[in-house]
Short mmCIF file of C-alpha atoms in Angstrom, two decimals:
data_model
loop_
_atom_site.label_atom_id
_atom_site.label_comp_id
_atom_site.label_asym_id
_atom_site.label_seq_id
_atom_site.Cartn_x
_atom_site.Cartn_y
_atom_site.Cartn_z
CA MET A 1 3.89 -2.83 -17.10
CA ASP A 2 5.72 -5.95 -15.92
CA LEU A 3 4.90 -9.19 -17.73
CA LYS A 4 5.93 -11.13 -14.60
CA GLU A 5 2.94 -9.67 -12.77
CA THR A 6 0.70 -10.22 -15.79
CA ASP A 7 1.65 -13.89 -15.59
CA ILE A 8 0.75 -14.00 -11.88
CA LEU A 9 -2.70 -12.41 -12.26
CA GLY A 10 -3.55 -13.76 -15.72
CA GLU A 11 -7.05 -12.97 -16.95
CA HIS A 12 -7.95 -11.53 -13.54
CA ILE A 13 -5.62 -8.53 -13.87
CA GLY A 14 -8.51 -6.19 -14.70
CA GLU A 15 -10.22 -7.13 -11.42
CA HIS A 16 -7.18 -6.65 -9.18
CA TRP A 17 -7.42 -3.56 -6.96
CA TYR A 18 -3.90 -2.36 -7.80
CA TYR A 19 -4.18 -2.38 -11.58
CA ARG A 20 -7.79 -1.27 -11.63
CA SER A 21 -6.93 1.65 -9.34
CA LYS A 22 -3.80 2.59 -11.27
CA CYS A 23 -5.79 2.59 -14.50
CA ALA A 24 -8.34 4.96 -12.94
CA ALA A 25 -5.52 7.18 -11.67
CA MET A 26 -3.92 7.26 -15.13
CA GLN A 27 -7.15 8.50 -16.69
CA LYS A 28 -7.72 11.01 -13.87
CA PHE A 29 -4.17 12.33 -14.12
CA LEU A 30 -4.48 12.90 -17.86
CA GLY A 31 -7.40 15.20 -17.13
CA ASN A 32 -8.59 17.02 -20.26
CA ILE A 33 -5.88 15.52 -22.48
CA ARG A 34 -7.53 13.62 -25.32
CA PRO A 35 -4.91 11.55 -27.14
CA THR A 36 -5.44 10.27 -30.65
CA SER A 37 -2.40 7.98 -30.92
CA ILE A 38 -0.65 6.28 -27.98
CA LEU A 39 2.95 5.11 -27.76
CA ASP A 40 3.11 2.69 -24.81
CA VAL A 41 6.76 1.99 -23.91
CA GLY A 42 7.48 -1.20 -21.97
CA ALA A 43 3.82 -2.00 -22.49
CA GLY A 44 3.78 -5.69 -21.63
CA SER A 45 0.26 -6.94 -22.30
CA GLY A 46 -0.89 -3.45 -23.29
CA PHE A 47 -3.27 -3.26 -20.33
CA PHE A 48 -3.13 0.53 -19.99
CA SER A 49 -3.26 1.23 -23.74
CA ARG A 50 -6.29 -1.04 -24.10
CA ALA A 51 -8.04 0.84 -21.30
CA LEU A 52 -7.48 4.18 -23.05
CA LEU A 53 -8.63 2.81 -26.39
CA GLU A 54 -11.80 1.50 -24.76
CA GLN A 55 -12.61 4.61 -22.77
CA SER A 56 -11.34 7.53 -24.84
CA ALA A 57 -11.32 8.89 -28.38
CA ALA A 58 -7.80 7.54 -28.99
CA ARG A 59 -7.74 5.84 -32.39
CA THR A 60 -4.67 3.62 -32.21
CA ALA A 61 -1.91 2.41 -29.88
CA TRP A 62 1.66 1.28 -30.45
CA CYS A 63 2.92 -1.01 -27.68
CA VAL A 64 6.70 -1.42 -27.57
CA ASP A 65 8.46 -4.05 -25.49
CA ILE A 66 11.72 -5.92 -26.13
CA SER A 67 10.23 -9.00 -24.46
CA TYR A 68 7.78 -9.64 -27.32
CA PRO A 69 8.78 -12.79 -29.25
CA GLN A 70 7.67 -11.16 -32.50
CA ASP A 71 5.72 -8.20 -33.89
CA SER A 72 1.93 -8.61 -33.95
CA ASP A 73 -1.32 -6.67 -34.34
CA ASP A 74 -4.64 -6.83 -32.53
CA GLN A 75 -7.77 -4.77 -31.95
CA THR A 76 -9.48 -3.28 -28.90
CA SER A 77 -12.98 -1.85 -29.27
CA GLY A 78 -12.48 -2.04 -33.03
CA LYS A 79 -9.32 0.10 -32.83
CA PRO A 80 -5.88 -1.17 -33.93
CA ILE A 81 -3.24 -1.92 -31.32
CA HIS A 82 0.23 -2.77 -32.62
CA PHE A 83 2.79 -4.76 -30.63
CA ARG A 84 6.39 -4.07 -31.69
CA ARG A 85 9.84 -4.84 -30.39
CA SER A 86 10.94 -1.40 -31.58
CA VAL A 87 9.57 1.63 -33.45
CA ASP A 88 10.98 4.58 -35.38
CA GLN A 89 9.28 7.98 -35.73
CA LEU A 90 5.57 8.11 -34.84
CA ASP A 91 2.92 10.82 -34.80
CA SER A 92 1.73 9.73 -31.34
CA ASP A 93 0.58 12.56 -29.09
CA LEU A 94 0.81 10.57 -25.84
CA ILE A 95 3.68 8.45 -24.53
CA LEU A 96 2.97 6.10 -21.64
CA LEU A 97 5.78 4.76 -19.46
CA MET A 98 3.89 2.88 -16.77
CA ASP A 99 6.37 1.30 -14.35
CA VAL A 100 9.20 1.18 -16.89
CA LEU A 101 12.02 3.57 -16.01
CA GLU A 102 12.87 1.79 -12.77
CA HIS A 103 13.97 -1.23 -14.82
CA VAL A 104 16.81 0.41 -16.76
CA ASP A 105 20.25 1.72 -15.83
CA ASP A 106 19.91 4.89 -17.94
CA ASP A 107 16.41 6.19 -17.23
CA VAL A 108 17.08 9.62 -18.73
CA GLY A 109 18.53 8.06 -21.89
CA LEU A 110 15.58 5.72 -22.43
CA LEU A 111 13.05 8.50 -21.90
CA ALA A 112 14.92 10.88 -24.21
CA GLU A 113 15.11 8.17 -26.90
CA TYR A 114 11.34 7.87 -27.11
CA VAL A 115 10.66 11.57 -26.67
CA ALA A 116 12.73 12.09 -29.82
CA LYS A 117 10.37 9.78 -31.76
CA VAL A 118 7.22 11.90 -31.28
CA PRO A 119 6.28 15.45 -32.38
CA SER A 120 6.45 18.62 -30.31
CA GLY A 121 3.41 19.07 -28.10
CA ALA A 122 3.17 15.36 -27.24
CA ASN A 123 2.33 14.54 -23.63
CA VAL A 124 4.27 12.00 -21.58
CA LEU A 125 2.78 10.17 -18.59
CA ILE A 126 5.21 8.34 -16.32
CA SER A 127 4.59 6.16 -13.28
CA VAL A 128 7.32 4.66 -11.09
CA PRO A 129 7.49 2.95 -7.68
CA ALA A 130 8.07 5.47 -4.91
CA PHE A 131 10.58 5.79 -2.05
CA GLN A 132 13.82 3.84 -1.89
CA PHE A 133 13.27 2.99 1.78
CA LEU A 134 10.39 0.73 0.63
CA TRP A 135 12.86 -1.44 -1.33
CA SER A 136 12.04 -5.13 -0.81
CA ASP A 137 12.24 -8.59 -2.35
CA HIS A 138 9.32 -7.48 -4.53
CA ASP A 139 11.66 -5.02 -6.28
CA VAL A 140 14.38 -7.64 -6.61
CA PHE A 141 11.92 -10.10 -8.18
CA LEU A 142 10.77 -7.48 -10.71
CA GLU A 143 14.41 -6.55 -11.47
CA HIS A 144 14.05 -2.94 -10.45
CA LYS A 145 17.12 -0.70 -10.31
CA ARG A 146 15.66 1.93 -8.01
CA ARG A 147 12.57 3.58 -6.54
CA TYR A 148 11.92 7.35 -6.82
CA ARG A 149 10.88 10.35 -4.82
CA LEU A 150 8.63 12.70 -6.77
CA PRO A 151 11.30 15.40 -7.33
CA GLU A 152 13.64 12.71 -8.67
CA ILE A 153 11.31 11.47 -11.40
CA GLU A 154 10.44 15.07 -12.30
CA ALA A 155 14.17 15.76 -12.66
CA VAL A 156 14.51 12.73 -14.96
CA ALA A 157 11.75 14.15 -17.17
CA GLN A 158 13.42 17.56 -17.31
CA GLN A 159 16.83 16.08 -18.12
CA ALA A 160 15.20 14.19 -21.00
CA GLY A 161 14.08 17.50 -22.48
CA LEU A 162 10.51 17.63 -21.19
CA GLU A 163 8.53 20.32 -19.42
CA VAL A 164 6.91 18.97 -16.25
CA VAL A 165 3.19 19.74 -16.09
CA ARG A 166 2.39 18.16 -12.73
CA GLY A 167 3.43 15.37 -10.40
CA SER A 168 1.77 13.47 -7.59
CA TYR A 169 2.00 10.41 -5.40
CA TYR A 170 -0.75 7.80 -5.48
CA PHE A 171 -1.77 4.89 -3.24
CA GLY A 172 -1.28 7.15 -0.25
CA ALA A 173 -4.15 5.50 1.64
CA VAL A 174 -2.43 2.11 1.60
CA PHE A 175 1.06 3.61 2.01
CA PRO A 176 1.12 3.26 5.85
CA ILE A 177 0.15 -0.41 5.59
CA ALA A 178 2.76 -1.26 2.98
CA ALA A 179 5.49 0.80 4.65
CA SER A 180 4.85 -0.82 8.04
CA LEU A 181 4.96 -4.33 6.60
CA ARG A 182 8.15 -3.73 4.64
CA LEU A 183 9.94 -2.03 7.51
CA LEU A 184 8.87 -4.82 9.87
CA GLU A 185 10.22 -7.46 7.48
CA ARG A 186 13.50 -5.57 7.27
CA ALA A 187 13.77 -5.25 11.04
CA GLN A 188 13.18 -8.97 11.42
CA GLY A 189 15.73 -9.75 8.72
CA LYS A 190 13.22 -11.60 6.58
CA HIS A 191 14.38 -12.16 3.01
CA GLN A 192 13.21 -14.70 0.48
CA ARG A 193 15.89 -17.03 -0.84
CA GLN A 194 14.08 -16.66 -4.12
CA PRO A 195 12.48 -13.18 -4.15
CA GLN A 196 8.81 -13.12 -5.11
CA SER A 197 6.31 -10.50 -6.16
CA GLN A 198 4.05 -9.27 -3.37
CA LEU A 199 1.25 -8.89 -5.92
CA LYS A 200 -1.32 -11.67 -5.60
CA ARG A 201 -5.01 -12.36 -5.93
CA HIS A 202 -6.92 -11.35 -2.80
CA HIS A 203 -10.17 -12.41 -1.22
CA PRO A 204 -12.95 -10.38 -2.93
CA LEU A 205 -13.65 -8.45 0.29
CA VAL A 206 -9.99 -7.46 0.73
CA ASN A 207 -9.77 -6.56 -2.95
CA ALA A 208 -12.89 -4.37 -2.66
CA ILE A 209 -11.62 -2.58 0.48
CA LEU A 210 -8.25 -1.77 -1.09
CA ARG A 211 -9.92 -0.60 -4.29
CA THR A 212 -12.29 1.64 -2.30
CA LEU A 213 -9.44 3.17 -0.30
CA SER A 214 -7.59 3.94 -3.52
CA ALA A 215 -10.70 5.37 -5.19
CA LEU A 216 -11.19 7.81 -2.29
CA GLU A 217 -7.85 9.40 -3.24
CA LEU A 218 -8.77 10.17 -6.83
CA PRO A 219 -10.35 13.61 -6.17
CA LEU A 220 -7.05 14.70 -4.58
CA LEU A 221 -4.80 13.20 -7.24
CA GLY A 222 -2.38 15.87 -8.38
CA LEU A 223 -2.21 17.46 -4.91
CA ASN A 224 -0.45 14.68 -3.00
CA ARG A 225 3.26 15.45 -2.90
CA PHE A 226 3.70 13.81 0.50
CA ALA A 227 3.56 10.01 0.25
CA GLY A 228 2.35 7.05 -1.79
CA LEU A 229 3.49 3.80 -3.33
CA THR A 230 3.55 5.22 -6.87
CA ALA A 231 4.84 8.52 -8.24
CA PHE A 232 3.11 9.97 -11.32
CA CYS A 233 4.64 12.62 -13.54
CA LEU A 234 2.90 14.28 -16.47
CA ALA A 235 5.20 16.17 -18.82
CA ARG A 236 5.11 17.72 -22.30
CA LYS A 237 7.57 17.85 -25.20
CA PRO A 238 8.27 21.52 -26.04
#
């Protein structure tokens, strides 16, 4: 999770259609998996870990991010959440990498590094921005290296030593809108001198419509291998 976007949305992040919908998709995609300990890599504010601690039987979360000024500890729903710049071996049975791998040069290496820190049988949930043709100033602002097609992120998981369980695109309902806008901007040669995030607070009605469109996709999550703004991959350590 990118701290730049956390700074933009502030305390309203939980109300924003994008993050609220992605959180719902994360929980839907995990299905019957019931983690007890979460390792959240590139966690930022810990938004996704906090959601799982609040809404599942998970007992603790370890949030790792090199951007933290120092190590710290907190609680969510009475459960400990640890913020660390780095970790060694952990008994976590779920690794989250929510919008992380697109930020690094060696995505396979980073994933393999953290897979090695958890026991066999641990599940790994990855989300990344989808489709390189959607590249825009938004990606430049967030310091992305790339966007992925679904087979590409599944290949990254396999190369890191994981067994892919399932993959799917999400935000397919808003995909035509976003794709049209980005392609139009490219055709018109519009580029920001100082690239900015396209994430912003919306009018409540717009926010509600976008959230509803995204919620309508949830029953089909896991079946969409055609198009979306985000690619999800669930994998398992042998």
